[in-house]
CSV table of C-alpha atoms and ligand atoms in Angstrom, one decimal:
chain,number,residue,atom,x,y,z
A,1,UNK,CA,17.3,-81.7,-53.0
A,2,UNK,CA,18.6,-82.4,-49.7
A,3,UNK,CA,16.9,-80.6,-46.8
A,4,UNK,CA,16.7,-80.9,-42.9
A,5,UNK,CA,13.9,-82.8,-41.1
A,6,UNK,CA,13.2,-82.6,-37.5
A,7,UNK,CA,13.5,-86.1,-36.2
A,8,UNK,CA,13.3,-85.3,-32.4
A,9,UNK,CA,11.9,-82.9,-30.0
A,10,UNK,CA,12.8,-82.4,-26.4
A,11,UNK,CA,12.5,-79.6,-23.5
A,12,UNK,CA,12.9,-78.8,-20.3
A,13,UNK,CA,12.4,-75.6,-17.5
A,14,UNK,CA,14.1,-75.2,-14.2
A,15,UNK,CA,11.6,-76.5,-10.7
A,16,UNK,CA,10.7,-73.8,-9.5
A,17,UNK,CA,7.7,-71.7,-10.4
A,18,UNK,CA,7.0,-67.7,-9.6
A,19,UNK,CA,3.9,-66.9,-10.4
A,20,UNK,CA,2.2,-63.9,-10.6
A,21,UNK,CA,0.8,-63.6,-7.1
A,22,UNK,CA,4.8,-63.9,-5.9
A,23,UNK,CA,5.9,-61.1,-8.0
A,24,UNK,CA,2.9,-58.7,-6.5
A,25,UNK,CA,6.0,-59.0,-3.3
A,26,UNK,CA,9.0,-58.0,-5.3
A,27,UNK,CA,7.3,-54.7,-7.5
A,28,UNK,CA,4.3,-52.9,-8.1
A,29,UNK,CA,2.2,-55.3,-10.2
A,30,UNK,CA,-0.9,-57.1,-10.3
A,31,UNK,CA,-1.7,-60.6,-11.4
A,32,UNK,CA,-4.7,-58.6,-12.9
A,33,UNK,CA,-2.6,-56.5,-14.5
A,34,UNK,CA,0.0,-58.8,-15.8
A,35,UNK,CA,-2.9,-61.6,-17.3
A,36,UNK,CA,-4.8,-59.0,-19.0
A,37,UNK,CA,-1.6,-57.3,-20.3
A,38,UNK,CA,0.8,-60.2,-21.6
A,39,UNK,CA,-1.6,-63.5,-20.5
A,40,UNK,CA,1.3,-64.7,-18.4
A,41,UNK,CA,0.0,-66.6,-15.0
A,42,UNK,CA,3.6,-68.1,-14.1
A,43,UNK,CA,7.2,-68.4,-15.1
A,44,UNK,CA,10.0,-71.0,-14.2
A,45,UNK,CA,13.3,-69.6,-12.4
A,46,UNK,CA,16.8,-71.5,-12.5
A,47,UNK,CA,18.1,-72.0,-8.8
A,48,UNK,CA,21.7,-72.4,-8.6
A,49,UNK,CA,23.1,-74.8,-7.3
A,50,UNK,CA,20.1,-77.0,-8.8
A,51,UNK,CA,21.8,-78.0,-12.3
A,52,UNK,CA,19.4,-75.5,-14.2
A,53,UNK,CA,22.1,-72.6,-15.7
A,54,UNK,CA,21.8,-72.3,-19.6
A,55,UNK,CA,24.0,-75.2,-20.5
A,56,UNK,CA,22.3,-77.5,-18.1
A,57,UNK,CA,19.1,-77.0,-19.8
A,58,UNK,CA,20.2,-77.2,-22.9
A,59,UNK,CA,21.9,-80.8,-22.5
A,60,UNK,CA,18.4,-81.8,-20.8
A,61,UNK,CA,16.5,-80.7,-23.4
A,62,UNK,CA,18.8,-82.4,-25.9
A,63,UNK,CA,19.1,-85.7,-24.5
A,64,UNK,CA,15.8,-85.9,-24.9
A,65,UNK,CA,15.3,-84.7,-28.4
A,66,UNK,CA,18.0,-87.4,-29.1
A,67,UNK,CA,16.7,-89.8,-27.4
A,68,UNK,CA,13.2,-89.7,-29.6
A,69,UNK,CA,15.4,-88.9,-32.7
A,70,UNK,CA,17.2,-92.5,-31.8
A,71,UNK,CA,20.2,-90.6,-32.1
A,72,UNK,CA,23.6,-90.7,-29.7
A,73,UNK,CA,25.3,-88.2,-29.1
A,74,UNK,CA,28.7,-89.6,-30.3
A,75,UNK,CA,26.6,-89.2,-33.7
A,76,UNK,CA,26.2,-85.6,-33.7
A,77,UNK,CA,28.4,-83.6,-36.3
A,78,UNK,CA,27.2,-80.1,-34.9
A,79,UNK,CA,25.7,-78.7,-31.8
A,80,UNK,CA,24.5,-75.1,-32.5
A,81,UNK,CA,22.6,-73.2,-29.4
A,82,UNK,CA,20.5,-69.7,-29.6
A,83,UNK,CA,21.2,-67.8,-26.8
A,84,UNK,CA,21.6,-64.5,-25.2
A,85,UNK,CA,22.6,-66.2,-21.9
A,86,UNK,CA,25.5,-68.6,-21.9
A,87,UNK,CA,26.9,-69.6,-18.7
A,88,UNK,CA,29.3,-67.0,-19.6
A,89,UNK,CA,30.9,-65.0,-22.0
A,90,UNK,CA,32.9,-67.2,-23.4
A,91,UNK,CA,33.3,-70.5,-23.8
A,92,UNK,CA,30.0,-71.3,-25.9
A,93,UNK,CA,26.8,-72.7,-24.5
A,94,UNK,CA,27.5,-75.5,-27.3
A,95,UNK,CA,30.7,-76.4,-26.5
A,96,UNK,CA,29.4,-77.1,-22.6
A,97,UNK,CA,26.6,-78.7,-24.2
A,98,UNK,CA,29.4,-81.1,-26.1
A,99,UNK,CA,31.2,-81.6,-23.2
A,100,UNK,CA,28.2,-82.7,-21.1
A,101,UNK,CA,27.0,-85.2,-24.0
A,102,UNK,CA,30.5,-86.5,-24.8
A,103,UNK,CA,29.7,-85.3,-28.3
A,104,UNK,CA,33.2,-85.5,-29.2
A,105,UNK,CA,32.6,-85.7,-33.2
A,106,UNK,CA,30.3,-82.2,-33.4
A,107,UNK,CA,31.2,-79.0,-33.8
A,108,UNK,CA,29.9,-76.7,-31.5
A,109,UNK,CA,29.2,-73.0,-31.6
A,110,UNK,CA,26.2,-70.6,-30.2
A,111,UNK,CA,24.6,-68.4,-32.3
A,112,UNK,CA,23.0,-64.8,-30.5
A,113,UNK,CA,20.0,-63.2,-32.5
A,114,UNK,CA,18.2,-62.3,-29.3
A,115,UNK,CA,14.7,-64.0,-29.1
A,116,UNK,CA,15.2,-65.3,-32.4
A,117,UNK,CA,17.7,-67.2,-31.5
A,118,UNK,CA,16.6,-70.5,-32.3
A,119,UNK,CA,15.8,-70.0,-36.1
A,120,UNK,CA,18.8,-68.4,-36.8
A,121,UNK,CA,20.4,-71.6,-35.2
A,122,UNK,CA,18.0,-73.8,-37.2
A,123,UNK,CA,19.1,-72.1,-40.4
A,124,UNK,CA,22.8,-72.5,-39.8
A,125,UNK,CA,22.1,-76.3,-39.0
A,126,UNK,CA,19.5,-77.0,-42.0
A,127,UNK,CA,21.9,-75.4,-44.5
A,128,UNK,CA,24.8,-77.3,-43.1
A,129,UNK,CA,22.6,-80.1,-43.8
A,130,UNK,CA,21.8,-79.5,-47.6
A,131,UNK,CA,25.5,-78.6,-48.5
A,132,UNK,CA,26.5,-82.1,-46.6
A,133,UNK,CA,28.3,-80.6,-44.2
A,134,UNK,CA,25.9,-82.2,-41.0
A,135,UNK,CA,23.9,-85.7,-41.2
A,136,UNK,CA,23.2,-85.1,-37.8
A,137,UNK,CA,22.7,-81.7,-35.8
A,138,UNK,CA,21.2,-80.7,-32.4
A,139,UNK,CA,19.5,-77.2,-32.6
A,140,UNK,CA,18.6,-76.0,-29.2
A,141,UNK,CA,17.3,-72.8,-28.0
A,142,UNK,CA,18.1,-71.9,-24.4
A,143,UNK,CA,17.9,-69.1,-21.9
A,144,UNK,CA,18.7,-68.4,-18.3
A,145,UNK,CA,17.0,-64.7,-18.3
A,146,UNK,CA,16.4,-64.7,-14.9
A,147,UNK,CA,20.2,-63.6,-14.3
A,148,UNK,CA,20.2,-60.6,-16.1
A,149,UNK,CA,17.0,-58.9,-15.7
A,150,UNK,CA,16.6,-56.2,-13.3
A,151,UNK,CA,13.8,-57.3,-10.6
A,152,UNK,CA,13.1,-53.3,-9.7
A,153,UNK,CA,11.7,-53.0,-13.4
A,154,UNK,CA,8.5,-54.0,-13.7
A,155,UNK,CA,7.7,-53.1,-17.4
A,156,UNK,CA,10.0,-56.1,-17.9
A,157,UNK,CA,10.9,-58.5,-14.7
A,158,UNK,CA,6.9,-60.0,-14.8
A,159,UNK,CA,7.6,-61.3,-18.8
A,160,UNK,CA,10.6,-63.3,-18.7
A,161,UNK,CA,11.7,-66.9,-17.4
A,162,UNK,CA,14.7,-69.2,-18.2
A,163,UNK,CA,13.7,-72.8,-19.9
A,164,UNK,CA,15.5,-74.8,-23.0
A,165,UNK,CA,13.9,-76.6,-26.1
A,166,UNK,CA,16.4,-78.7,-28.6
A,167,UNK,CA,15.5,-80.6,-31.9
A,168,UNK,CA,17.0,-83.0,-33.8
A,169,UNK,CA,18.0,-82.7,-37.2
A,170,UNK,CA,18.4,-85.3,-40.4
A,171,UNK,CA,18.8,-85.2,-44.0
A,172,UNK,CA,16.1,-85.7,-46.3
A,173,UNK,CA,15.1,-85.8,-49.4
A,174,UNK,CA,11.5,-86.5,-49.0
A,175,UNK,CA,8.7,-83.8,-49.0
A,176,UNK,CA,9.1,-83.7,-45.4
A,177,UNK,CA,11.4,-81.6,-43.1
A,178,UNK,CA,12.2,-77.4,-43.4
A,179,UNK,CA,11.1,-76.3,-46.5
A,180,UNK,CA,12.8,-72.7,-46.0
A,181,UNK,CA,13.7,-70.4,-43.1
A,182,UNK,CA,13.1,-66.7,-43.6
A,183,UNK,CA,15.1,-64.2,-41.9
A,184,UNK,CA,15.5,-60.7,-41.5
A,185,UNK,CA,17.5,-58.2,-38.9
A,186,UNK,CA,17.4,-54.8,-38.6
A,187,UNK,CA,20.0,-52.6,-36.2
A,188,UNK,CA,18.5,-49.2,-36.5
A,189,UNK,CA,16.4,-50.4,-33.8
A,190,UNK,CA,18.9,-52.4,-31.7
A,191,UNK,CA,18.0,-49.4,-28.4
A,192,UNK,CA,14.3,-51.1,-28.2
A,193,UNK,CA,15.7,-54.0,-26.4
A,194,UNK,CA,19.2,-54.4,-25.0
A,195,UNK,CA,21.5,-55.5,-22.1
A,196,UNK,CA,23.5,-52.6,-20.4
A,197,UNK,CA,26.0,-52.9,-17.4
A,198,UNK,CA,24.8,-52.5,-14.2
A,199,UNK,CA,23.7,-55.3,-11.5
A,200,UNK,CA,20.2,-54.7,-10.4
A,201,UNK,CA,19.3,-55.9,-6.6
A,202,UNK,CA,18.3,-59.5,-6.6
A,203,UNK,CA,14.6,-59.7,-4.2
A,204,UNK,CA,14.7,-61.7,-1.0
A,205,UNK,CA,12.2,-64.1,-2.4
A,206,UNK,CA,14.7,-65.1,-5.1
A,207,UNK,CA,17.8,-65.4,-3.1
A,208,UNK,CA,18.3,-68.8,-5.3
A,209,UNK,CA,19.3,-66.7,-8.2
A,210,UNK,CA,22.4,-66.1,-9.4
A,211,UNK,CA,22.6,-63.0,-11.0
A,212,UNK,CA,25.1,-61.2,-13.9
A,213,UNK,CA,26.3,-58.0,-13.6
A,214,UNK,CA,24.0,-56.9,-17.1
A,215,UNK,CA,20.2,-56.3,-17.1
A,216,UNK,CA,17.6,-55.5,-20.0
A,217,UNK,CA,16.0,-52.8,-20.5
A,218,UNK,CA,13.1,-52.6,-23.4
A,219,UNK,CA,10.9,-49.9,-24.8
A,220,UNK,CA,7.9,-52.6,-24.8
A,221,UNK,CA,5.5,-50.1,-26.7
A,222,UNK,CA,7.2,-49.6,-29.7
A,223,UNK,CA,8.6,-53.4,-30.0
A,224,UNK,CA,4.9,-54.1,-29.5
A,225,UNK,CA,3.9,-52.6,-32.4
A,226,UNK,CA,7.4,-53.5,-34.6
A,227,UNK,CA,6.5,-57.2,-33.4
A,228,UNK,CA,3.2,-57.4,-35.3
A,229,UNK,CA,4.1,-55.8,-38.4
A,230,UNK,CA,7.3,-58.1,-39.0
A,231,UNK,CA,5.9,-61.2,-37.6
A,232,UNK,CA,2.8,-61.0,-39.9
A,233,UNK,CA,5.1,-59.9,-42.7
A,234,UNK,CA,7.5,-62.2,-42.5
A,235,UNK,CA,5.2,-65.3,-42.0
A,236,UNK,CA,3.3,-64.0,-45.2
A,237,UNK,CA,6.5,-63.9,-47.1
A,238,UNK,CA,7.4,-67.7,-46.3
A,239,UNK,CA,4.2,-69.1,-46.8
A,240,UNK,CA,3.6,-67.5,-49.9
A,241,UNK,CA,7.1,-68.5,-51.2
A,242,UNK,CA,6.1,-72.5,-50.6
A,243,UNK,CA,2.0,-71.7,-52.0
A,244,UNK,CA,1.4,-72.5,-48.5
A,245,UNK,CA,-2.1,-71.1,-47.8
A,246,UNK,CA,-2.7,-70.3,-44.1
A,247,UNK,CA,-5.7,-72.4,-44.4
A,248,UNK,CA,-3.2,-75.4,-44.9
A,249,UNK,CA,-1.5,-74.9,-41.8
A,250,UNK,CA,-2.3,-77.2,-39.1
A,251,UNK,CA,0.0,-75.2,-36.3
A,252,UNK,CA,1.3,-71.6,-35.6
A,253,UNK,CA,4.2,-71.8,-33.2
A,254,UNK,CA,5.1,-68.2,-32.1
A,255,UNK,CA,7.2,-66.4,-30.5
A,256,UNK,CA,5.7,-66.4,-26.9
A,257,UNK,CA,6.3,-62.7,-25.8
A,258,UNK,CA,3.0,-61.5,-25.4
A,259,UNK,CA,-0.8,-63.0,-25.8
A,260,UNK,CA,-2.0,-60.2,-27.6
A,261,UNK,CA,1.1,-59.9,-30.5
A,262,UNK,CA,0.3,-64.1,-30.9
A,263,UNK,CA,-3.5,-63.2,-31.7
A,264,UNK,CA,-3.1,-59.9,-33.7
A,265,UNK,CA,-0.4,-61.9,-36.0
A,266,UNK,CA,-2.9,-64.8,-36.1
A,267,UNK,CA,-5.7,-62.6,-36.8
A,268,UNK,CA,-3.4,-61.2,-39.4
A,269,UNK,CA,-2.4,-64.2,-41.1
A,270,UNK,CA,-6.3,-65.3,-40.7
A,271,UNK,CA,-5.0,-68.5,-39.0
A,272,UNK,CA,-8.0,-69.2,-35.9
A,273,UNK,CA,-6.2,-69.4,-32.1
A,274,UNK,CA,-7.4,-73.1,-32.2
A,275,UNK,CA,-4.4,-73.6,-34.6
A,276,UNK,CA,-1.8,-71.6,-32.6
A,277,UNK,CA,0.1,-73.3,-29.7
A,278,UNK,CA,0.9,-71.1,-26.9
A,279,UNK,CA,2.1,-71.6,-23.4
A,280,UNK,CA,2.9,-68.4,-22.5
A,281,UNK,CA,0.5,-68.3,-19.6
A,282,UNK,CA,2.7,-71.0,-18.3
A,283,UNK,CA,6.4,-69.7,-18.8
A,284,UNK,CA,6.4,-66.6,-19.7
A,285,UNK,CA,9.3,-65.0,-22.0
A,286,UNK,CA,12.2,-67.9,-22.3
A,287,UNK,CA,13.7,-65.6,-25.4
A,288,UNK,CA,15.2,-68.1,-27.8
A,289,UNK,CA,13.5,-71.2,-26.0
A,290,UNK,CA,10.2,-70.5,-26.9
A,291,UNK,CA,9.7,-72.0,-29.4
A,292,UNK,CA,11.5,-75.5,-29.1
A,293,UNK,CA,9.8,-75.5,-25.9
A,294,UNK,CA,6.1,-75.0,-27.6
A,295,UNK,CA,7.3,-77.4,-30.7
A,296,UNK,CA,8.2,-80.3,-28.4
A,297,UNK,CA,5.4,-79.8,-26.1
A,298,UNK,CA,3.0,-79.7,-29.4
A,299,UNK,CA,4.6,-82.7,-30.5
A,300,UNK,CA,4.3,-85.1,-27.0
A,301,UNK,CA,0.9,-83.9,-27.2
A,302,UNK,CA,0.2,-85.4,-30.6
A,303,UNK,CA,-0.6,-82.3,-32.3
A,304,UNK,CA,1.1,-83.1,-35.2
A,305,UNK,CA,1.0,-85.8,-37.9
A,306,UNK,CA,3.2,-86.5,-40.6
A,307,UNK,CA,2.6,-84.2,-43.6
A,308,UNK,CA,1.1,-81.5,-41.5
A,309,UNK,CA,2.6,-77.8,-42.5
A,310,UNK,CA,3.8,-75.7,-39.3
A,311,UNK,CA,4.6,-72.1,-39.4
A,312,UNK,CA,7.4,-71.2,-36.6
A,313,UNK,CA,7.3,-67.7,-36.3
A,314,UNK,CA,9.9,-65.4,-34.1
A,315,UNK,CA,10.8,-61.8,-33.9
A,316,UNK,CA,13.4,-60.2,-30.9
A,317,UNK,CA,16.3,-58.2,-29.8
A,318,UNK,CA,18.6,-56.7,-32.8
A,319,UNK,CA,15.8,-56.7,-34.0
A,320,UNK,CA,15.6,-59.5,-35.3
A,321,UNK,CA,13.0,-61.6,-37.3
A,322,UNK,CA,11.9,-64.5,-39.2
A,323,UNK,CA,9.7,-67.3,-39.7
A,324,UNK,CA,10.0,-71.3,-41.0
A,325,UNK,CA,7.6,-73.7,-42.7
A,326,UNK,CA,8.1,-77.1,-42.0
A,327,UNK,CA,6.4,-80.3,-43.5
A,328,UNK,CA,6.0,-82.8,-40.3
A,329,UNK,CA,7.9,-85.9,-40.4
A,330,UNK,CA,6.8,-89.3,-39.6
B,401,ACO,N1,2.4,-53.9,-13.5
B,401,ACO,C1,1.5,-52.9,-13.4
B,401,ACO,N2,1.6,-51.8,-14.2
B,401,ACO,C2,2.6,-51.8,-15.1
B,401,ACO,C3,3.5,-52.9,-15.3
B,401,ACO,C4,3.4,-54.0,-14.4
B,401,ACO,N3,4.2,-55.0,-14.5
B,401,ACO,N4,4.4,-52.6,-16.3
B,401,ACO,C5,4.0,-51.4,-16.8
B,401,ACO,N5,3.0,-50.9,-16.1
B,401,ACO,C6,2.3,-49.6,-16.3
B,401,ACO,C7,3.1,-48.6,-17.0
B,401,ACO,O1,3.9,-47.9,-16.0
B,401,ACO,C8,2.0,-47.7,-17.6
B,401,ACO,O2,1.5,-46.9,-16.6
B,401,ACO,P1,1.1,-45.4,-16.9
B,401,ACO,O3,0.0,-45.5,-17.9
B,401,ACO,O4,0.7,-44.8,-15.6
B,401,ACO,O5,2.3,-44.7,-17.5
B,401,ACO,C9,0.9,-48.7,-17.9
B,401,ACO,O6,1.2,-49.9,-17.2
B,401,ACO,C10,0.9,-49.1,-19.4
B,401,ACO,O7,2.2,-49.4,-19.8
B,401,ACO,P2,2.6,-49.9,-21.3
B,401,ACO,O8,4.0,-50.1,-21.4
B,401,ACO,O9,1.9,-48.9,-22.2
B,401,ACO,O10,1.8,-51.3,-21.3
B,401,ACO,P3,1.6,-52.2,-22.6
B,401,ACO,O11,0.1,-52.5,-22.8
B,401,ACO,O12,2.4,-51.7,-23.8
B,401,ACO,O13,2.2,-53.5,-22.1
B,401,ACO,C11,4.2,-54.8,-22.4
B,401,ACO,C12,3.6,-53.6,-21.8
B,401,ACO,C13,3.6,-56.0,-21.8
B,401,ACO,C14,5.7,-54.8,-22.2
B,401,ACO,C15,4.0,-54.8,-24.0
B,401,ACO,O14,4.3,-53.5,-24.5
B,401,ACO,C16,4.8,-55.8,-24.7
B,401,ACO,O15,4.6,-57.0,-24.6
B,401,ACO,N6,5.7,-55.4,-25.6
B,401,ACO,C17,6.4,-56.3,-26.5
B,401,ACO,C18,7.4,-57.1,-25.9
B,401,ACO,C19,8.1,-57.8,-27.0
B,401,ACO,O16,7.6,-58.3,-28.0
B,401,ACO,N7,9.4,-58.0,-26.8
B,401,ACO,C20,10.1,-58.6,-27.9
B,401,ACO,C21,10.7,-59.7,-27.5
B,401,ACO,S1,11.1,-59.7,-25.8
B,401,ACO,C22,12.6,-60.4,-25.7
B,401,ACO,O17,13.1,-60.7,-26.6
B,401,ACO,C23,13.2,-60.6,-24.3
């Protein structure tokens, strides 16, 4: 059986850094409150003018993953990007992302699933793969959510930060590579976390930002609680559908929305923090790039060999769900 393996990692988040001290001057917060709360310390924010909207990220990120994949981007067949902030509208993050690689042989199309993002793109890509529709794919995940979030809300404004992770992806027909992707959405809940119409103030301190006339608003407390449930669920599901034990998995790679839904899902799942990868402290929120971001930083810090089982876990706006085991590959 023909299945996708991940045969590069790359990632990359915009220069400049707002940490938790600098957003005590644009709302009523704490970097007290915020660390204890969500175990954020900092978050990266795109400038313009600096290279670092969506698409730029993405393409960073991705020549990267190509470039330890061995891969050129003339190669690629398809270029499919998770995101809830493209440059704009329309076109596609991807198709930017083509243009910026010279790609010309891929097809390129974005794929919005909120914070989830990513899987569902990974999905889309490792099924094109085992029909034989790709022999060479770029997944990325990348987010610009500094343009849309409304700096006078604090209940959201101290969680997010833009950033961009890509992969790599090749046949094989090995034991390695995605064994499944899990994945599950449910709209009934789409008002706990949403985009609405209206242009929030952008602070003095952040004059660099470009911003969108769309914010976010999120009932955090209830998503909190949604979060746990499907994330532990869901994880459960797909190991027990490969007789994956969590005692066999040598890295957890969450979603990284909040500190304390990582270690009540880990708790869950009985998988110790020492096998869960988390740099949330470091870049907040990035929606759909958290992951790629946390798998390619695992991955240049040798964390993981060939043969090693990793869970990939995500929940987000929709809501949305879902969860991957992957056998490492060499
Ligand atoms: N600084 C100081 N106080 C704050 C802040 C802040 N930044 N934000 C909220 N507060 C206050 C509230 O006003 C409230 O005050 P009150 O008790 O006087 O009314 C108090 O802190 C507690 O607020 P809660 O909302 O109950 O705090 P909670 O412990 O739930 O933490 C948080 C809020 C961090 C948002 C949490 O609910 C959370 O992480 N939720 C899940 C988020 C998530 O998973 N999202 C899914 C993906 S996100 C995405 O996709 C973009």
């Amino acid at each position: 059986m023909i299945k996708g393996r991940i045969a590069g990692t790359g990632s990359t988040t915009p220069k400049r850094i707002l940490t938790n001290k600098d957003l005590e001057n644009i709302v009523d917060t704490s970097d007290e409150w915020i660390t204890r709360r969500t175990g954020i310390k900092e978050r990266r924010i795109s400038s313009s003018g600096q290279d670092e909207n969506t698409s730029d990220l993405a393409t960073k990120a991705s020549l990267k993953a190509l470039e330890m994949a061995g891969i050129s981007p003339e190669d690629l067949d398809m270029i499919v990007v998770g995101t809830v902030t493209p440059d704009r509208q329309f076109p596609s993050a991807a198709c930017l992302v083509q243009k910026a690689l010279k790609a010309s042989k891929a097809v390129a199309f974005d794929v919005s699933a909120g914070c989830s993002g990513f899987l569902y793109a990974l999905f889309v890509a490792d099924n094109a793969i085992a029909t034989g529709n790709s022999r060479k794919a770029l997944v990325i995940g990348a987010e610009r959510l500094s343009s849309i979030t409304n700096w006078e809300d604090r209940s959201t404004c101290v969680l997010l930060g833009d950033g961009a992770g890509a992969v790599v992806l090749t046949p094989t027909t090995g034991p390695d590579g995605i064994l499944s992707t899990h994945l599950q959405s449910d709209g009934n809940f789409w008002n706990l976390l949403y985009s609405y119409d209206e242009a929030s103030k952008i602070p003095e301190i952040l004059d660099t930002i470009e911003g969108k006339p769309f914010s976010l608003r999120m009932e955090g407390n209830r998503l909190f609680k949604k979060a746990v449930v499907c994330l532990s669920n869901i994880a459960a599901a797909a190991l027990e559908h490969h007789g994956v034990s969590s005692t066999d998995i040598r890295l957890m790679i969450p979603h990284q929305a909040n500190i304390r839904i990582i270690k009540a899902v880990a708790k869950k799942l009985c998988i110790p923090m020492d096998k869960v990868y988390t740099n949330i402290q470091r870049y907040g929120n990035t929606s759909s790039a958290t992951i790629p971001i946390a798998l390619d930083e695992a991955n240049r810090e040798g964390l993981l060999r060939a043969g090693d089982y990793v869970l990939l876990v995500t929940f987000g706006a929709g809501l949305t769900w879902g969860a991957s085991v992957v056998n490492w590959s060499s």
